[in-house]
Every structure is written in structure tokens, then in C-alpha cells.
Amino acid sequence: MTISSTTPTPVTPVPAAASHFAESVVIDPSSADGVVVRGDLSGRAWRIGRDAAVAAVLGQVAELSDAVTAAEESVPDDTRATWRRWNERGWRWSAPSFLASRRVRFVDRQSDFREAQAAEIEQYAEVAPMPLEPVDTVTHTLPAADAEPDVSVGAMLRRRHSVPNPPARRVSAAELRGILGGALARVAAERARPESERRAKPLTSFATAFDFYVTCYAVDDVPDGTYRVTLPDLGLALVAGGDRRAAMARSMIGQSGPLRGAFTFTVVADFGRQQWRYRHERAMSLLWMDAARVASEVIWQATARSKEMQISPAVLDVPMLEGLGLPTDGSHQCLYNVTVS
């Protein structure tokens, strides 16, 4: 952030309607005669001088004001204009990440990026092998999937909706297999590749840091309990048997879906598997985006079969992870739940 000012001036408030909300503050350095500070929610604005801005932003370290002024004076006019356009287009919240990306030197920034990536990944593997998914013993094999419904995209979009209290209905094991098979087809194809090939292309993998769970409450021919879905074969590996409705409802902060639904599909992230591949903060956002994509595929497949759903990422982390048999040390997190009936 740069601050524009040449002479200290008093803080001059610009009156506006009072706000009872905690507001974010935008500092506009494109002004030529001071710093404009504007609250997003209240609309209140102030024009303050250099020293006042430095004291506020830098925690009373006023001796840095000269450095701030020197840096500001070196900014060309076209850069000021560019910053103004970013504000006008609503991009200002992206500016810190964008500017940081211009300062970071990535190992694969040159034209031979594929060779650089391969060499870097081999160095990763020399320090520690690429972590893979857990190897489970299948305790229940699902039957062949039901026939994929012939439903148009428009019909599914009209039909698709989420309900706070899904109806108490059962689903067949074949329907469960069809929903999982359609939703996880891309992930299953990725998991089917040999380890050597997967290590060679970790940056183009999809959902490799996810584990998928199904908690069955009313699925024909499948005993009640929580299962981890094994890929690529779509088997079920028992984690916790018995009636799991109340436990899942508590883990989902009292939501009623598990109390009435047929099963809950859960997406869990293994941060160690993600961070072995992507060793920078920006990549963490990919987890949440990929989780939403997988959940959307589940919703799509269930909607095609005229099912109703309760969709939520809201959980109590520790009870949920304990119920899935996972550590609660921050290495895993439940990202999404879709309850189907």
C-alpha cells in the first residue's frame, strides 16, 4: 500500500449517516492532495495527511514517513490511473494478492516450466515421498449402478433445490452407486493412474487431497454406519458402524438432514497431501473450490434421480473428525456435506 501526501494536514471528517456495523476501511492513494480513507458500509470518508496516515497504518512509526513519501513520489501517473481503475471495477480486494504475486519468484516461471516442475518435484520426493490416499479394506461392495437418468440440463436446473428438512425416504444401493460413480468419475480416473505418473503430473491432478465418506442411514442392503469410499473401485470401508444419525446431526451443528435423510456424503481434506504438491498459500483456496465442484457433481447426480438434499459446509470440526476416525490435530478438515433422501 502506498500513501499519497506532501504536507501534514489535520484529519478532516466528511459527515455521513452513522453506521452500527464494523466496517472495512479502504485507503485510496490515488488522490493528489492527501489520503482519502473511506468506510465501505457507512460511506463516511476522511482526508488525512501523510503523518497521520503513517501513524495510523504503521502503528505510530512516524519515522517511516519519509520513506513512504519517497516511494509515493516515484509512482508514475499511469500507475495511479491503473489503481483508480481497479477501485472503480471493484477489484481492490485482489490487489494485495496480485502485487504479492508479482514479487514472488516462482521456480517454473520460464518457458521451460515443465522441465523445472519435474526437477523440483523430484527434489521434493528425495526429501519425503509423495503422500497418497489411505489403503482401506473394503467391507461392503455396492451392486451395479442404476441406469443413468436421461434428464436434460434444463430440467435438472429447474428441479435442483436444497431443503432444510429433507423427507424421510430410503434409497437403493444401486442408486447410491450411481450417484457416487457419476460424481467421482474424474477423481476415480486420477486415482487409477500409477504412482509414477501421478508424481510426474501432480500440478494437473484433481481432488488428490480429498477423502470421501458416506454415512448411511436408510440405504437398502447397506448396513447403517460411516464408510470411507475407496477409489477407483467405489467400495465402502467401514469406519464406524451402527445408527449414526444423532452423532452426525450433532457434528453438523444440529442440522436435521441426518435425522431424516438416507445418507450423507462428506468431503474431507488431507492438508499434508495438498501441501506436498502446492507449497504456497494461494493453493489452499483450491481445496475449497474443488470441494464445491465435487459436491456439485453429487448434487447433479442426485437431482437427476429426483432426490432432495440438504447442503452445508457447517460442522463442528472435532466431533466430525472423531466420528470419521481422523486425527483432530489440524491435519484434516471436513469441507462439505450433502445429505440425500
mmCIF file of C-alpha atoms in Angstrom:
data_model
loop_
_atom_site.group_PDB
_atom_site.id
_atom_site.type_symbol
_atom_site.label_atom_id
_atom_site.label_comp_id
_atom_site.label_asym_id
_atom_site.label_seq_id
_atom_site.Cartn_x
_atom_site.Cartn_y
_atom_site.Cartn_z
ATOM 1 C CA MET A 1 0.000 0.000 0.000
ATOM 2 C CA THR A 2 1.315 3.466 -0.884
ATOM 3 C CA ILE A 3 0.229 6.682 0.736
ATOM 4 C CA SER A 4 -0.065 9.998 -1.085
ATOM 5 C CA SER A 5 0.650 13.255 0.739
ATOM 6 C CA THR A 6 3.116 16.102 0.694
ATOM 7 C CA THR A 7 2.302 18.126 3.816
ATOM 8 C CA PRO A 8 0.729 17.034 7.110
ATOM 9 C CA THR A 9 -2.859 18.189 7.475
ATOM 10 C CA PRO A 10 -5.461 17.626 10.192
ATOM 11 C CA VAL A 11 -7.896 14.757 9.929
ATOM 12 C CA THR A 12 -10.957 16.210 8.186
ATOM 13 C CA PRO A 13 -14.097 14.081 8.530
ATOM 14 C CA VAL A 14 -16.690 14.065 5.771
ATOM 15 C CA PRO A 15 -20.076 13.602 7.510
ATOM 16 C CA ALA A 16 -22.334 10.739 6.545
ATOM 17 C CA ALA A 17 -25.036 8.592 8.100
ATOM 18 C CA ALA A 18 -23.911 6.716 11.195
ATOM 19 C CA SER A 19 -23.249 3.005 10.866
ATOM 20 C CA HIS A 20 -23.723 0.381 13.544
ATOM 21 C CA PHE A 21 -21.684 -2.198 11.642
ATOM 22 C CA ALA A 22 -17.992 -2.994 11.963
ATOM 23 C CA GLU A 23 -16.699 -1.713 8.664
ATOM 24 C CA SER A 24 -13.726 -2.301 6.459
ATOM 25 C CA VAL A 25 -11.700 0.741 5.506
ATOM 26 C CA VAL A 26 -10.399 1.475 2.016
ATOM 27 C CA ILE A 27 -7.382 3.745 1.637
ATOM 28 C CA ASP A 28 -7.202 5.423 -1.751
ATOM 29 C CA PRO A 29 -3.635 6.508 -2.567
ATOM 30 C CA SER A 30 -4.584 7.905 -5.976
ATOM 31 C CA SER A 31 -5.590 11.261 -4.516
ATOM 32 C CA ALA A 32 -3.100 14.009 -5.320
ATOM 33 C CA ASP A 33 -3.595 16.097 -2.174
ATOM 34 C CA GLY A 34 -3.767 13.737 0.744
ATOM 35 C CA VAL A 35 -5.052 10.315 1.665
ATOM 36 C CA VAL A 36 -8.748 9.542 1.366
ATOM 37 C CA VAL A 37 -9.947 6.950 3.875
ATOM 38 C CA ARG A 38 -13.451 5.685 3.251
ATOM 39 C CA GLY A 39 -15.581 3.194 5.190
ATOM 40 C CA ASP A 40 -17.376 0.767 2.903
ATOM 41 C CA LEU A 41 -20.513 0.288 4.979
ATOM 42 C CA SER A 42 -21.152 3.741 6.435
ATOM 43 C CA GLY A 43 -19.910 5.772 3.500
ATOM 44 C CA ARG A 44 -18.013 8.058 5.885
ATOM 45 C CA ALA A 45 -14.811 9.500 4.455
ATOM 46 C CA TRP A 46 -11.810 11.398 5.745
ATOM 47 C CA ARG A 47 -8.930 13.192 4.086
ATOM 48 C CA ILE A 48 -5.814 12.876 6.230
ATOM 49 C CA GLY A 49 -2.215 13.980 5.911
ATOM 50 C CA ARG A 50 0.863 11.853 5.474
ATOM 51 C CA ASP A 51 1.976 11.738 9.098
ATOM 52 C CA ALA A 52 -1.484 10.908 10.381
ATOM 53 C CA ALA A 53 -1.800 8.070 7.858
ATOM 54 C CA VAL A 54 1.622 6.689 8.698
ATOM 55 C CA ALA A 55 0.874 6.791 12.411
ATOM 56 C CA ALA A 56 -2.446 5.004 11.918
ATOM 57 C CA VAL A 57 -1.319 2.369 9.449
ATOM 58 C CA LEU A 58 2.186 1.706 10.692
ATOM 59 C CA GLY A 59 1.448 1.809 14.392
ATOM 60 C CA GLN A 60 2.906 5.187 15.315
ATOM 61 C CA VAL A 61 6.192 4.511 13.467
ATOM 62 C CA ALA A 62 6.303 8.060 12.157
ATOM 63 C CA GLU A 63 9.964 7.912 11.229
ATOM 64 C CA LEU A 64 8.962 5.831 8.205
ATOM 65 C CA SER A 65 7.020 8.747 6.763
ATOM 66 C CA ASP A 66 9.960 9.969 4.687
ATOM 67 C CA ALA A 67 10.395 6.555 3.137
ATOM 68 C CA VAL A 68 6.675 6.397 2.388
ATOM 69 C CA THR A 69 6.795 9.820 0.746
ATOM 70 C CA ALA A 70 9.836 8.920 -1.351
ATOM 71 C CA ALA A 71 8.179 5.716 -2.535
ATOM 72 C CA GLU A 72 4.992 7.576 -3.395
ATOM 73 C CA GLU A 73 6.772 10.271 -5.369
ATOM 74 C CA SER A 74 8.355 7.597 -7.559
ATOM 75 C CA VAL A 75 4.986 6.170 -8.665
ATOM 76 C CA PRO A 76 4.260 7.207 -12.273
ATOM 77 C CA ASP A 77 0.940 8.723 -13.256
ATOM 78 C CA ASP A 78 -0.139 5.702 -15.306
ATOM 79 C CA THR A 79 0.235 3.501 -12.210
ATOM 80 C CA ARG A 80 -2.022 5.878 -10.269
ATOM 81 C CA ALA A 81 -4.556 5.674 -13.079
ATOM 82 C CA THR A 82 -4.373 1.882 -13.087
ATOM 83 C CA TRP A 83 -5.003 1.770 -9.348
ATOM 84 C CA ARG A 84 -8.016 4.051 -9.797
ATOM 85 C CA ARG A 85 -9.447 1.723 -12.460
ATOM 86 C CA TRP A 86 -9.013 -1.291 -10.140
ATOM 87 C CA ASN A 87 -11.039 0.538 -7.485
ATOM 88 C CA GLU A 88 -13.736 1.537 -9.978
ATOM 89 C CA ARG A 89 -14.119 -2.083 -11.125
ATOM 90 C CA GLY A 90 -14.336 -3.441 -7.593
ATOM 91 C CA TRP A 91 -11.023 -5.281 -7.761
ATOM 92 C CA ARG A 92 -9.324 -3.565 -4.828
ATOM 93 C CA TRP A 93 -9.521 -6.635 -2.572
ATOM 94 C CA SER A 94 -7.496 -8.571 -5.152
ATOM 95 C CA ALA A 95 -4.719 -6.001 -5.249
ATOM 96 C CA PRO A 96 -2.606 -7.335 -2.325
ATOM 97 C CA SER A 97 -2.536 -10.867 -3.762
ATOM 98 C CA PHE A 98 -1.832 -9.603 -7.262
ATOM 99 C CA LEU A 99 1.009 -7.354 -6.132
ATOM 100 C CA ALA A 100 2.495 -10.125 -3.999
ATOM 101 C CA SER A 101 2.410 -12.491 -6.986
ATOM 102 C CA ARG A 102 4.487 -10.004 -8.974
ATOM 103 C CA ARG A 103 7.197 -10.029 -6.304
ATOM 104 C CA VAL A 104 7.422 -13.801 -5.779
ATOM 105 C CA ARG A 105 9.974 -15.634 -7.926
ATOM 106 C CA PHE A 106 8.485 -18.984 -8.958
ATOM 107 C CA VAL A 107 10.803 -21.807 -9.937
ATOM 108 C CA ASP A 108 8.726 -22.603 -13.044
ATOM 109 C CA ARG A 109 8.329 -19.053 -14.347
ATOM 110 C CA GLN A 110 10.386 -19.539 -17.527
ATOM 111 C CA SER A 111 9.417 -21.092 -20.862
ATOM 112 C CA ASP A 112 10.903 -24.462 -19.803
ATOM 113 C CA PHE A 113 8.477 -24.624 -16.898
ATOM 114 C CA ARG A 114 7.617 -28.309 -17.395
ATOM 115 C CA GLU A 115 11.238 -29.379 -17.008
ATOM 116 C CA ALA A 116 11.590 -27.075 -13.996
ATOM 117 C CA GLN A 117 8.480 -28.554 -12.398
ATOM 118 C CA ALA A 118 9.686 -32.126 -12.935
ATOM 119 C CA ALA A 119 13.098 -31.352 -11.428
ATOM 120 C CA GLU A 120 11.566 -29.606 -8.424
ATOM 121 C CA ILE A 121 9.119 -32.443 -7.790
ATOM 122 C CA GLU A 122 11.948 -34.970 -7.842
ATOM 123 C CA GLN A 123 13.693 -32.882 -5.199
ATOM 124 C CA TYR A 124 10.516 -32.957 -3.120
ATOM 125 C CA ALA A 125 10.424 -36.752 -3.416
ATOM 126 C CA GLU A 126 14.047 -37.098 -2.315
ATOM 127 C CA VAL A 127 13.204 -35.380 0.958
ATOM 128 C CA ALA A 128 9.896 -37.193 1.544
ATOM 129 C CA PRO A 129 7.752 -39.407 -0.703
ATOM 130 C CA MET A 130 4.530 -38.023 -2.086
ATOM 131 C CA PRO A 131 1.767 -38.950 0.403
ATOM 132 C CA LEU A 132 -1.041 -40.993 -1.096
ATOM 133 C CA GLU A 133 -4.556 -41.898 -0.054
ATOM 134 C CA PRO A 134 -5.051 -44.433 2.752
ATOM 135 C CA VAL A 135 -5.318 -48.057 1.668
ATOM 136 C CA ASP A 136 -8.590 -49.473 3.015
ATOM 137 C CA THR A 137 -10.078 -52.926 3.241
ATOM 138 C CA VAL A 138 -13.432 -52.945 1.503
ATOM 139 C CA THR A 139 -16.091 -54.169 3.902
ATOM 140 C CA HIS A 140 -19.101 -53.680 1.651
ATOM 141 C CA THR A 141 -19.340 -53.927 -2.117
ATOM 142 C CA LEU A 142 -22.078 -51.969 -3.800
ATOM 143 C CA PRO A 143 -24.099 -53.545 -6.625
ATOM 144 C CA ALA A 144 -24.016 -52.318 -10.196
ATOM 145 C CA ALA A 145 -25.168 -48.745 -10.626
ATOM 146 C CA ASP A 146 -28.689 -47.967 -11.666
ATOM 147 C CA ALA A 147 -29.293 -46.691 -15.184
ATOM 148 C CA GLU A 148 -28.204 -43.082 -15.583
ATOM 149 C CA PRO A 149 -31.345 -40.954 -15.913
ATOM 150 C CA ASP A 150 -31.939 -39.292 -19.265
ATOM 151 C CA VAL A 151 -32.717 -35.806 -17.979
ATOM 152 C CA SER A 152 -31.987 -32.581 -19.781
ATOM 153 C CA VAL A 153 -29.770 -29.948 -18.231
ATOM 154 C CA GLY A 154 -32.662 -27.509 -18.145
ATOM 155 C CA ALA A 155 -34.896 -29.989 -16.331
ATOM 156 C CA MET A 156 -32.225 -30.660 -13.716
ATOM 157 C CA LEU A 157 -31.632 -26.967 -13.149
ATOM 158 C CA ARG A 158 -35.376 -26.454 -12.614
ATOM 159 C CA ARG A 159 -35.587 -29.470 -10.324
ATOM 160 C CA ARG A 160 -32.465 -28.852 -8.247
ATOM 161 C CA HIS A 161 -33.031 -27.361 -4.793
ATOM 162 C CA SER A 162 -31.845 -27.697 -1.224
ATOM 163 C CA VAL A 163 -34.296 -28.178 1.654
ATOM 164 C CA PRO A 164 -33.764 -27.595 5.403
ATOM 165 C CA ASN A 165 -35.742 -30.753 6.305
ATOM 166 C CA PRO A 166 -35.387 -33.489 3.675
ATOM 167 C CA PRO A 167 -38.157 -36.076 3.567
ATOM 168 C CA ALA A 168 -37.654 -39.413 5.305
ATOM 169 C CA ARG A 169 -37.039 -41.641 2.279
ATOM 170 C CA ARG A 170 -34.810 -44.585 1.512
ATOM 171 C CA VAL A 171 -32.500 -45.003 -1.470
ATOM 172 C CA SER A 172 -31.314 -48.217 -3.057
ATOM 173 C CA ALA A 173 -27.708 -49.378 -3.033
ATOM 174 C CA ALA A 174 -27.752 -49.195 -6.841
ATOM 175 C CA GLU A 175 -28.805 -45.537 -6.661
ATOM 176 C CA LEU A 176 -26.017 -44.824 -4.172
ATOM 177 C CA ARG A 177 -23.524 -46.481 -6.520
ATOM 178 C CA GLY A 178 -24.860 -44.456 -9.444
ATOM 179 C CA ILE A 179 -24.593 -41.165 -7.564
ATOM 180 C CA LEU A 180 -21.065 -41.895 -6.331
ATOM 181 C CA GLY A 181 -19.923 -43.260 -9.679
ATOM 182 C CA GLY A 182 -21.134 -40.253 -11.630
ATOM 183 C CA ALA A 183 -19.938 -37.689 -9.102
ATOM 184 C CA LEU A 184 -16.473 -39.182 -8.535
ATOM 185 C CA ALA A 185 -15.693 -40.358 -12.070
ATOM 186 C CA ARG A 186 -12.956 -37.790 -12.630
ATOM 187 C CA VAL A 187 -11.394 -38.397 -9.217
ATOM 188 C CA ALA A 188 -11.510 -42.166 -9.740
ATOM 189 C CA ALA A 189 -9.708 -41.817 -13.070
ATOM 190 C CA GLU A 190 -6.997 -39.786 -11.349
ATOM 191 C CA ARG A 191 -6.573 -42.371 -8.582
ATOM 192 C CA ALA A 192 -6.317 -45.176 -11.136
ATOM 193 C CA ARG A 193 -3.101 -43.789 -12.614
ATOM 194 C CA PRO A 194 0.166 -45.415 -11.486
ATOM 195 C CA GLU A 195 2.072 -43.624 -8.740
ATOM 196 C CA SER A 196 4.981 -42.726 -11.001
ATOM 197 C CA GLU A 197 2.673 -40.963 -13.451
ATOM 198 C CA ARG A 198 0.802 -39.196 -10.676
ATOM 199 C CA ARG A 199 4.043 -37.864 -9.228
ATOM 200 C CA ALA A 200 5.112 -36.620 -12.634
ATOM 201 C CA LYS A 201 1.932 -34.568 -13.010
ATOM 202 C CA PRO A 202 0.896 -33.512 -9.524
ATOM 203 C CA LEU A 203 0.107 -29.974 -10.623
ATOM 204 C CA THR A 204 -2.620 -31.151 -13.019
ATOM 205 C CA SER A 205 -4.285 -33.569 -10.600
ATOM 206 C CA PHE A 206 -7.822 -33.050 -9.316
ATOM 207 C CA ALA A 207 -9.002 -33.631 -5.752
ATOM 208 C CA THR A 208 -5.965 -35.742 -4.862
ATOM 209 C CA ALA A 209 -6.017 -34.301 -1.323
ATOM 210 C CA PHE A 210 -9.597 -35.421 -0.649
ATOM 211 C CA ASP A 211 -11.072 -38.426 1.093
ATOM 212 C CA PHE A 212 -14.770 -39.144 0.676
ATOM 213 C CA TYR A 213 -17.123 -40.616 3.248
ATOM 214 C CA VAL A 214 -20.687 -41.868 3.142
ATOM 215 C CA THR A 215 -22.741 -42.195 6.308
ATOM 216 C CA CYS A 216 -25.676 -44.481 5.567
ATOM 217 C CA TYR A 217 -28.923 -44.230 7.498
ATOM 218 C CA ALA A 218 -31.515 -45.700 5.133
ATOM 219 C CA VAL A 219 -29.766 -47.325 2.173
ATOM 220 C CA ASP A 220 -31.219 -50.667 1.108
ATOM 221 C CA ASP A 221 -28.838 -53.597 1.597
ATOM 222 C CA VAL A 222 -26.137 -51.432 3.183
ATOM 223 C CA PRO A 223 -25.746 -51.666 6.984
ATOM 224 C CA ASP A 224 -26.013 -48.363 8.805
ATOM 225 C CA GLY A 225 -22.697 -46.703 9.555
ATOM 226 C CA THR A 226 -19.978 -44.408 8.279
ATOM 227 C CA TYR A 227 -17.804 -45.651 5.401
ATOM 228 C CA ARG A 228 -14.819 -44.295 3.540
ATOM 229 C CA VAL A 229 -15.297 -44.567 -0.222
ATOM 230 C CA THR A 230 -12.437 -46.485 -1.845
ATOM 231 C CA LEU A 231 -11.325 -45.382 -5.284
ATOM 232 C CA PRO A 232 -11.301 -46.193 -8.111
ATOM 233 C CA ASP A 233 -13.454 -49.249 -7.319
ATOM 234 C CA LEU A 234 -16.169 -47.373 -5.338
ATOM 235 C CA GLY A 235 -16.112 -49.832 -2.463
ATOM 236 C CA LEU A 236 -17.098 -48.979 1.108
ATOM 237 C CA ALA A 237 -14.667 -49.377 4.023
ATOM 238 C CA LEU A 238 -16.383 -49.312 7.411
ATOM 239 C CA VAL A 239 -15.212 -46.593 9.810
ATOM 240 C CA ALA A 240 -17.961 -46.672 12.444
ATOM 241 C CA GLY A 241 -20.982 -48.966 12.422
ATOM 242 C CA GLY A 242 -24.480 -48.585 13.801
ATOM 243 C CA ASP A 243 -27.021 -45.770 13.850
ATOM 244 C CA ARG A 244 -25.090 -42.555 13.195
ATOM 245 C CA ARG A 245 -27.988 -40.132 12.763
ATOM 246 C CA ALA A 246 -27.731 -38.353 16.122
ATOM 247 C CA ALA A 247 -23.940 -38.188 16.043
ATOM 248 C CA MET A 248 -23.901 -36.694 12.550
ATOM 249 C CA ALA A 249 -26.632 -34.196 13.424
ATOM 250 C CA ARG A 250 -24.586 -33.021 16.421
ATOM 251 C CA SER A 251 -21.455 -32.784 14.292
ATOM 252 C CA MET A 252 -23.393 -30.693 11.777
ATOM 253 C CA ILE A 253 -24.409 -28.188 14.461
ATOM 254 C CA GLY A 254 -27.891 -29.583 14.965
ATOM 255 C CA GLN A 255 -28.990 -29.653 11.343
ATOM 256 C CA SER A 256 -31.872 -32.027 10.757
ATOM 257 C CA GLY A 257 -30.710 -33.577 7.483
ATOM 258 C CA PRO A 258 -29.042 -36.635 9.051
ATOM 259 C CA LEU A 259 -32.114 -37.259 11.223
ATOM 260 C CA ARG A 260 -34.299 -37.808 8.135
ATOM 261 C CA GLY A 261 -32.063 -38.367 5.114
ATOM 262 C CA ALA A 262 -30.920 -41.633 3.535
ATOM 263 C CA PHE A 263 -27.181 -40.859 3.540
ATOM 264 C CA THR A 264 -24.691 -38.028 3.977
ATOM 265 C CA PHE A 265 -21.783 -37.562 1.574
ATOM 266 C CA THR A 266 -18.763 -35.872 3.201
ATOM 267 C CA VAL A 267 -15.657 -34.323 1.641
ATOM 268 C CA VAL A 268 -12.541 -34.248 3.860
ATOM 269 C CA ALA A 269 -9.253 -32.530 3.023
ATOM 270 C CA ASP A 270 -5.884 -34.010 3.974
ATOM 271 C CA PHE A 271 -3.686 -30.918 4.162
ATOM 272 C CA GLY A 272 -0.458 -32.918 4.042
ATOM 273 C CA ARG A 273 -1.313 -34.323 0.625
ATOM 274 C CA GLN A 274 -2.271 -30.887 -0.681
ATOM 275 C CA GLN A 275 0.774 -29.061 0.641
ATOM 276 C CA TRP A 276 3.273 -31.634 -0.628
ATOM 277 C CA ARG A 277 2.266 -30.564 -4.131
ATOM 278 C CA TYR A 278 1.405 -26.903 -3.715
ATOM 279 C CA ARG A 279 3.768 -25.133 -1.328
ATOM 280 C CA HIS A 280 2.229 -21.670 -1.220
ATOM 281 C CA GLU A 281 -0.796 -20.142 0.464
ATOM 282 C CA ARG A 282 -2.762 -19.357 -2.690
ATOM 283 C CA ALA A 283 -3.109 -23.053 -3.430
ATOM 284 C CA MET A 284 -5.113 -23.608 -0.248
ATOM 285 C CA SER A 285 -8.059 -21.862 -1.894
ATOM 286 C CA LEU A 286 -8.078 -24.659 -4.475
ATOM 287 C CA LEU A 287 -9.228 -27.080 -1.786
ATOM 288 C CA TRP A 288 -12.457 -25.214 -1.171
ATOM 289 C CA MET A 289 -13.114 -24.666 -4.872
ATOM 290 C CA ASP A 290 -12.504 -28.332 -5.690
ATOM 291 C CA ALA A 291 -14.690 -29.407 -2.754
ATOM 292 C CA ALA A 292 -17.535 -27.324 -4.163
ATOM 293 C CA ARG A 293 -17.013 -28.873 -7.598
ATOM 294 C CA VAL A 294 -17.183 -32.410 -6.208
ATOM 295 C CA ALA A 295 -20.239 -31.553 -4.100
ATOM 296 C CA SER A 296 -21.884 -30.034 -7.178
ATOM 297 C CA GLU A 297 -21.394 -33.311 -9.038
ATOM 298 C CA VAL A 298 -23.089 -35.187 -6.170
ATOM 299 C CA ILE A 299 -25.959 -32.699 -6.259
ATOM 300 C CA TRP A 300 -26.199 -33.070 -10.040
ATOM 301 C CA GLN A 301 -26.356 -36.863 -9.902
ATOM 302 C CA ALA A 302 -28.861 -36.887 -7.028
ATOM 303 C CA THR A 303 -31.064 -34.286 -8.708
ATOM 304 C CA ALA A 304 -31.179 -36.355 -11.896
ATOM 305 C CA ARG A 305 -32.643 -39.142 -9.744
ATOM 306 C CA SER A 306 -35.296 -36.846 -8.224
ATOM 307 C CA LYS A 307 -33.659 -36.796 -4.803
ATOM 308 C CA GLU A 308 -33.820 -33.964 -2.321
ATOM 309 C CA MET A 309 -30.797 -32.637 -0.468
ATOM 310 C CA GLN A 310 -29.602 -30.627 2.468
ATOM 311 C CA ILE A 311 -26.273 -28.982 1.636
ATOM 312 C CA SER A 312 -23.925 -27.451 4.175
ATOM 313 C CA PRO A 313 -20.233 -26.895 4.926
ATOM 314 C CA ALA A 314 -21.075 -26.097 8.570
ATOM 315 C CA VAL A 315 -19.672 -28.600 11.065
ATOM 316 C CA LEU A 316 -18.090 -28.852 14.498
ATOM 317 C CA ASP A 317 -14.591 -29.881 13.484
ATOM 318 C CA VAL A 318 -13.582 -32.092 16.406
ATOM 319 C CA PRO A 319 -16.791 -34.180 16.706
ATOM 320 C CA MET A 320 -16.949 -34.621 12.937
ATOM 321 C CA LEU A 321 -13.325 -35.733 12.597
ATOM 322 C CA GLU A 322 -13.595 -38.055 15.594
ATOM 323 C CA GLY A 323 -16.696 -39.620 14.056
ATOM 324 C CA LEU A 324 -14.762 -40.236 10.848
ATOM 325 C CA GLY A 325 -11.853 -41.793 12.735
ATOM 326 C CA LEU A 326 -9.482 -38.973 11.787
ATOM 327 C CA PRO A 327 -6.940 -37.016 13.857
ATOM 328 C CA THR A 328 -8.004 -33.673 15.286
ATOM 329 C CA ASP A 329 -4.547 -32.089 15.137
ATOM 330 C CA GLY A 330 -5.340 -29.769 12.224
ATOM 331 C CA SER A 331 -4.075 -32.149 9.544
ATOM 332 C CA HIS A 332 -7.603 -32.804 8.241
ATOM 333 C CA GLN A 333 -10.780 -30.771 7.848
ATOM 334 C CA CYS A 334 -14.306 -31.545 6.749
ATOM 335 C CA LEU A 335 -15.175 -29.165 3.920
ATOM 336 C CA TYR A 336 -18.615 -30.157 2.682
ATOM 337 C CA ASN A 337 -21.648 -32.326 3.476
ATOM 338 C CA VAL A 338 -24.529 -33.278 1.212
ATOM 339 C CA THR A 339 -27.391 -35.226 2.808
ATOM 340 C CA VAL A 340 -29.592 -37.008 0.263
ATOM 341 C CA SER A 341 -33.048 -38.551 0.561
#
